[in-house]
Structures are given as structure tokens and as C-alpha cells.
PDB file of C-alpha atoms in Angstrom:
ATOM      1  CA  GLY A  28     -79.417 -76.850 -70.970  1.00 73.00           C
ATOM      2  CA  GLY A  29     -79.706 -80.525 -70.390  1.00 69.00           C
ATOM      3  CA  LEU A  30     -83.160 -80.235 -69.004  1.00 66.00           C
ATOM      4  CA  VAL A  31     -84.260 -78.274 -72.140  1.00 69.00           C
ATOM      5  CA  GLY A  32     -82.756 -81.160 -74.176  1.00 66.00           C
ATOM      6  CA  ALA A  33     -84.767 -83.576 -72.074  1.00 67.00           C
ATOM      7  CA  VAL A  34     -88.016 -81.643 -72.694  1.00 68.00           C
ATOM      8  CA  LEU A  35     -87.282 -81.401 -76.481  1.00 72.00           C
ATOM      9  CA  THR A  36     -86.871 -85.198 -76.637  1.00 72.00           C
ATOM     10  CA  GLY A  37     -90.020 -86.020 -74.764  1.00 72.00           C
ATOM     11  CA  GLY A  38     -89.236 -85.898 -71.090  1.00 73.00           C
ATOM     12  CA  LEU A  39     -87.019 -87.716 -68.619  1.00 76.00           C
ATOM     13  CA  THR A  40     -86.429 -91.018 -70.425  1.00 80.00           C
ATOM     14  CA  LEU A  41     -83.463 -93.316 -69.718  1.00 80.00           C
ATOM     15  CA  GLY A  42     -81.442 -91.709 -72.375  1.00 80.00           C
ATOM     16  CA  ALA A  43     -82.062 -88.213 -70.999  1.00 82.00           C
ATOM     17  CA  LEU A  44     -81.094 -89.352 -67.500  1.00 85.00           C
ATOM     18  CA  PHE A  45     -77.811 -90.811 -68.759  1.00 88.00           C
ATOM     19  CA  GLY A  46     -77.086 -87.485 -70.630  1.00 86.00           C
ATOM     20  CA  LEU A  47     -77.923 -85.450 -67.537  1.00 87.00           C
ATOM     21  CA  MET A  48     -75.558 -87.593 -65.408  1.00 90.00           C
ATOM     22  CA  ALA A  49     -72.674 -87.213 -68.080  1.00 90.00           C
ATOM     23  CA  ILE A  50     -73.259 -83.446 -68.091  1.00 91.00           C
ATOM     24  CA  LEU A  51     -73.233 -83.250 -64.358  1.00 90.00           C
ATOM     25  CA  GLY A  52     -69.938 -85.037 -64.310  1.00 92.00           C
ATOM     26  CA  ILE A  53     -68.290 -82.798 -66.903  1.00 90.00           C
ATOM     27  CA  ALA A  54     -69.711 -79.663 -65.165  1.00 91.00           C
ATOM     28  CA  VAL A  55     -68.486 -80.549 -61.683  1.00 92.00           C
ATOM     29  CA  ARG A  56     -65.049 -81.718 -62.930  1.00 91.00           C
ATOM     30  CA  ASN A  57     -64.467 -78.574 -64.964  1.00 91.00           C
ATOM     31  CA  SER A  58     -65.662 -76.326 -62.114  1.00 91.00           C
ATOM     32  CA  LEU A  59     -63.416 -77.963 -59.483  1.00 91.00           C
ATOM     33  CA  VAL A  60     -60.331 -77.997 -61.699  1.00 90.00           C
ATOM     34  CA  THR A  61     -60.877 -74.314 -62.516  1.00 90.00           C
ATOM     35  CA  LEU A  62     -61.142 -73.403 -58.831  1.00 90.00           C
ATOM     36  CA  HIS A  63     -58.149 -75.552 -58.026  1.00 89.00           C
ATOM     37  CA  HIS A  64     -56.229 -73.799 -60.703  1.00 90.00           C
ATOM     38  CA  ALA A  65     -57.095 -70.386 -59.346  1.00 90.00           C
ATOM     39  CA  GLN A  66     -56.055 -71.505 -55.880  1.00 88.00           C
ATOM     40  CA  GLY A  67     -52.810 -72.794 -57.245  1.00 89.00           C
ATOM     41  CA  LEU A  68     -52.046 -69.369 -58.687  1.00 90.00           C
ATOM     42  CA  GLU A  69     -52.724 -67.887 -55.217  1.00 88.00           C
ATOM     43  CA  ARG A  70     -50.322 -70.357 -53.706  1.00 87.00           C
ATOM     44  CA  ALA A  71     -47.800 -69.391 -56.294  1.00 88.00           C
ATOM     45  CA  GLY A  72     -47.900 -65.909 -54.953  1.00 85.00           C
ATOM     46  CA  LEU A  73     -50.399 -64.029 -57.127  1.00 85.00           C
ATOM     47  CA  GLU A  74     -52.600 -61.697 -55.220  1.00 86.00           C
ATOM     48  CA  PHE A  75     -56.371 -62.576 -55.254  1.00 86.00           C
ATOM     49  CA  GLY A  76     -58.351 -60.238 -57.406  1.00 86.00           C
ATOM     50  CA  PRO A  77     -60.021 -59.862 -60.830  1.00 86.00           C
ATOM     51  CA  ASP A  78     -56.586 -60.448 -62.554  1.00 89.00           C
ATOM     52  CA  LEU A  79     -56.039 -63.751 -60.914  1.00 90.00           C
ATOM     53  CA  VAL A  80     -59.625 -64.982 -61.560  1.00 90.00           C
ATOM     54  CA  THR A  81     -59.419 -63.752 -65.240  1.00 91.00           C
ATOM     55  CA  ARG A  82     -56.093 -65.501 -65.694  1.00 92.00           C
ATOM     56  CA  ALA A  83     -57.267 -68.801 -64.147  1.00 92.00           C
ATOM     57  CA  ALA A  84     -60.350 -68.767 -66.370  1.00 92.00           C
ATOM     58  CA  LYS A  85     -58.419 -68.031 -69.484  1.00 93.00           C
ATOM     59  CA  GLU A  86     -55.817 -70.719 -68.774  1.00 92.00           C
ATOM     60  CA  ARG A  87     -58.544 -73.305 -68.295  1.00 92.00           C
ATOM     61  CA  ALA A  88     -60.720 -72.126 -71.220  1.00 93.00           C
ATOM     62  CA  GLY A  89     -58.747 -74.047 -73.772  1.00 92.00           C
ATOM     63  CA  VAL A  90     -59.344 -77.389 -71.940  1.00 91.00           C
ATOM     64  CA  ILE A  91     -62.938 -76.656 -71.179  1.00 92.00           C
ATOM     65  CA  LEU A  92     -63.697 -75.672 -74.813  1.00 94.00           C
ATOM     66  CA  THR A  93     -61.751 -78.749 -76.155  1.00 93.00           C
ATOM     67  CA  THR A  94     -63.694 -81.069 -73.942  1.00 89.00           C
ATOM     68  CA  ALA A  95     -66.942 -79.578 -75.253  1.00 92.00           C
ATOM     69  CA  LEU A  96     -65.940 -79.567 -78.856  1.00 94.00           C
ATOM     70  CA  VAL A  97     -64.600 -83.144 -78.837  1.00 94.00           C
ATOM     71  CA  THR A  98     -67.671 -84.421 -77.060  1.00 91.00           C
ATOM     72  CA  ALA A  99     -70.016 -82.472 -79.385  1.00 92.00           C
ATOM     73  CA  VAL A 100     -68.228 -83.934 -82.546  1.00 94.00           C
ATOM     74  CA  ALA A 101     -68.420 -87.425 -81.093  1.00 92.00           C
ATOM     75  CA  ILE A 102     -72.212 -87.216 -80.511  1.00 90.00           C
ATOM     76  CA  LEU A 103     -73.312 -85.401 -83.549  1.00 90.00           C
ATOM     77  CA  PRO A 104     -73.639 -88.585 -85.677  1.00 89.00           C
ATOM     78  CA  LEU A 105     -76.024 -89.902 -82.927  1.00 86.00           C
ATOM     79  CA  ILE A 106     -78.191 -86.749 -83.392  1.00 84.00           C
ATOM     80  CA  PHE A 107     -78.234 -86.792 -87.121  1.00 85.00           C
ATOM     81  CA  LEU A 108     -79.111 -90.532 -87.356  1.00 81.00           C
ATOM     82  CA  GLY A 109     -82.416 -89.503 -85.764  1.00 75.00           C
ATOM     83  CA  ASN A 110     -84.857 -91.723 -83.898  1.00 71.00           C
ATOM     84  CA  ILE A 111     -84.102 -94.986 -85.739  1.00 74.00           C
ATOM     85  CA  ALA A 112     -85.598 -98.097 -84.114  1.00 76.00           C
ATOM     86  CA  GLY A 113     -83.174 -99.327 -81.511  1.00 74.00           C
ATOM     87  CA  GLN A 114     -81.251 -96.071 -81.362  1.00 74.00           C
ATOM     88  CA  GLU A 115     -83.857 -94.013 -79.320  1.00 74.00           C
ATOM     89  CA  LEU A 116     -81.762 -94.195 -76.189  1.00 76.00           C
ATOM     90  CA  LEU A 117     -78.639 -92.936 -77.876  1.00 83.00           C
ATOM     91  CA  ASN A 118     -80.463 -90.138 -79.837  1.00 81.00           C
ATOM     92  CA  THR A 119     -81.963 -88.783 -76.607  1.00 84.00           C
ATOM     93  CA  LEU A 120     -78.775 -89.052 -74.747  1.00 83.00           C
ATOM     94  CA  ALA A 121     -76.887 -87.206 -77.480  1.00 87.00           C
ATOM     95  CA  ILE A 122     -79.473 -84.345 -77.679  1.00 85.00           C
ATOM     96  CA  VAL A 123     -79.491 -83.923 -73.907  1.00 86.00           C
ATOM     97  CA  LEU A 124     -75.741 -84.039 -73.843  1.00 90.00           C
ATOM     98  CA  LEU A 125     -75.279 -81.435 -76.561  1.00 90.00           C
ATOM     99  CA  CYS A 126     -77.685 -78.999 -74.987  1.00 88.00           C
ATOM    100  CA  GLY A 127     -76.110 -79.456 -71.640  1.00 89.00           C
ATOM    101  CA  LEU A 128     -72.637 -78.980 -73.065  1.00 92.00           C
ATOM    102  CA  VAL A 129     -73.579 -75.567 -74.359  1.00 91.00           C
ATOM    103  CA  THR A 130     -74.902 -74.413 -70.932  1.00 92.00           C
ATOM    104  CA  THR A 131     -72.170 -76.070 -68.931  1.00 92.00           C
ATOM    105  CA  THR A 132     -69.446 -74.487 -71.094  1.00 93.00           C
ATOM    106  CA  VAL A 133     -70.819 -71.022 -70.587  1.00 93.00           C
ATOM    107  CA  VAL A 134     -71.284 -71.611 -66.942  1.00 92.00           C
ATOM    108  CA  ASN A 135     -67.734 -72.921 -66.474  1.00 93.00           C
ATOM    109  CA  LEU A 136     -66.134 -70.011 -68.518  1.00 92.00           C
ATOM    110  CA  LEU A 137     -68.200 -67.121 -67.167  1.00 92.00           C
ATOM    111  CA  VAL A 138     -70.313 -67.891 -64.064  1.00 92.00           C
ATOM    112  CA  ILE A 139     -67.932 -70.036 -61.989  1.00 91.00           C
ATOM    113  CA  PRO A 140     -65.094 -67.527 -62.203  1.00 91.00           C
ATOM    114  CA  ALA A 141     -67.476 -64.745 -61.286  1.00 90.00           C
ATOM    115  CA  LEU A 142     -68.888 -66.598 -58.346  1.00 90.00           C
ATOM    116  CA  TYR A 143     -65.332 -67.445 -57.152  1.00 89.00           C
ATOM    117  CA  ALA A 144     -64.432 -63.754 -57.328  1.00 86.00           C
ATOM    118  CA  GLN A 145     -67.522 -62.879 -55.340  1.00 87.00           C
ATOM    119  CA  PHE A 146     -67.464 -65.506 -52.661  1.00 84.00           C
ATOM    120  CA  HIS A 147     -63.659 -66.065 -52.230  1.00 79.00           C
ATOM    121  CA  PRO A 148     -62.882 -67.409 -48.780  1.00 68.00           C
ATOM    122  CA  GLU A 149     -60.891 -65.292 -46.396  1.00 66.00           C
ATOM    123  CA  PRO A 150     -57.127 -66.091 -46.428  1.00 62.00           C
ATOM    124  CA  ASP A 151     -57.261 -67.456 -42.924  1.00 59.00           C
ATOM    125  CA  SER A 152     -60.134 -69.714 -43.635  1.00 57.00           C
ATOM    126  CA  GLU A 153     -59.843 -73.548 -43.605  1.00 57.00           C
ATOM    127  CA  ASP A 154     -62.059 -73.552 -46.723  1.00 54.00           C
ATOM    128  CA  LEU A 155     -59.540 -71.662 -48.882  1.00 53.00           C
ATOM    129  CA  TYR A 156     -57.891 -74.649 -50.376  1.00 55.00           C
ATOM    130  CA  LEU A 157     -60.814 -77.110 -49.937  1.00 55.00           C
ATOM    131  CA  THR A 158     -60.494 -78.215 -53.611  1.00 54.00           C
ATOM    132  CA  ASP A 159     -57.141 -79.831 -52.794  1.00 53.00           C
ATOM    133  CA  GLN A 160     -59.199 -82.380 -50.906  1.00 52.00           C
ATOM    134  CA  VAL A 161     -61.838 -82.813 -53.555  1.00 52.00           C
ATOM    135  CA  VAL A 162     -59.878 -82.650 -56.823  1.00 52.00           C
ATOM    136  CA  MET A 163     -58.099 -85.932 -57.462  1.00 50.00           C
ATOM    137  CA  GLY A 164     -55.592 -86.218 -60.132  1.00 52.00           C
ATOM    138  CA  ALA A 165     -55.887 -82.525 -61.219  1.00 50.00           C
ATOM    139  CA  ALA A 166     -52.636 -81.146 -62.646  1.00 49.00           C
ATOM    140  CA  ASP A 167     -51.501 -77.793 -61.342  1.00 47.00           C
TER     141      ASP A 167
END
């Protein structure tokens, strides 16, 4: 999504690169926190399966959607101002960010839980709770 926004705005400019970095940060954070939440449900005693993955995704959906919505509302004025002289960087950043938000939100709500269900580590694996080491400051 972010790359589509970059192409729409004329390529990989400085604004587009900043937008792509912001989207990458949002995507990684949402993905890790969703996986951490699913693993927390497992530790709480829920058996791994489609119900657990669906529950984890539903419980994180509100936060993911709120993040996307608030970010979109904050950057919409930058998009509607257009390519005013001196604002080219912000306009490009906002377009890339908005396009990336759409894709990232869909991926975090649908694709990440499906991949987790498909590639869930074995219960005896050291990798089972790897997100504990990666996610800092994530609330259970």
C-alpha cells in the first residue's frame, strides 16, 4: 500500500521514504503485539486453535483500527492541502502513510492471525514465546 502511494506521488522521494518508515513501524508493532496477545492467551490456559487465534485478533482489532483511524484523521488535512509550495514533503508523506495504513490494517487483522495459525511453533519449542523478548512495554 505504501509503495502504491509512493508511485502515485511520483516515486521514492524523501516524504515517501518517511511515510514508508512510519508504516513499517506501525505494522511491526501491531503484528508483534497481536502475536504477544495470542501467546498470552495460550499461557492463560486456552488451547491453541482457530478459536484462540480468532479471539486474539478480535481483541486487538479495536486498537489496530483506532490507531489507523486516528492516524488517518490526523494526516487527511495534509492530503487535502495538496502540493502547496513548501508542503511537498508533507503531502507525499501523508499519501504514502494513508495508502500504507489501509494495507497494514488489513494485513494485521486478517493475514497475521492466519499466518500465526498456520505456522504456530510446537509447544516444546524455544521459539514459542519469542515475542516476550521482542515486545517491550506491551500490555497483556
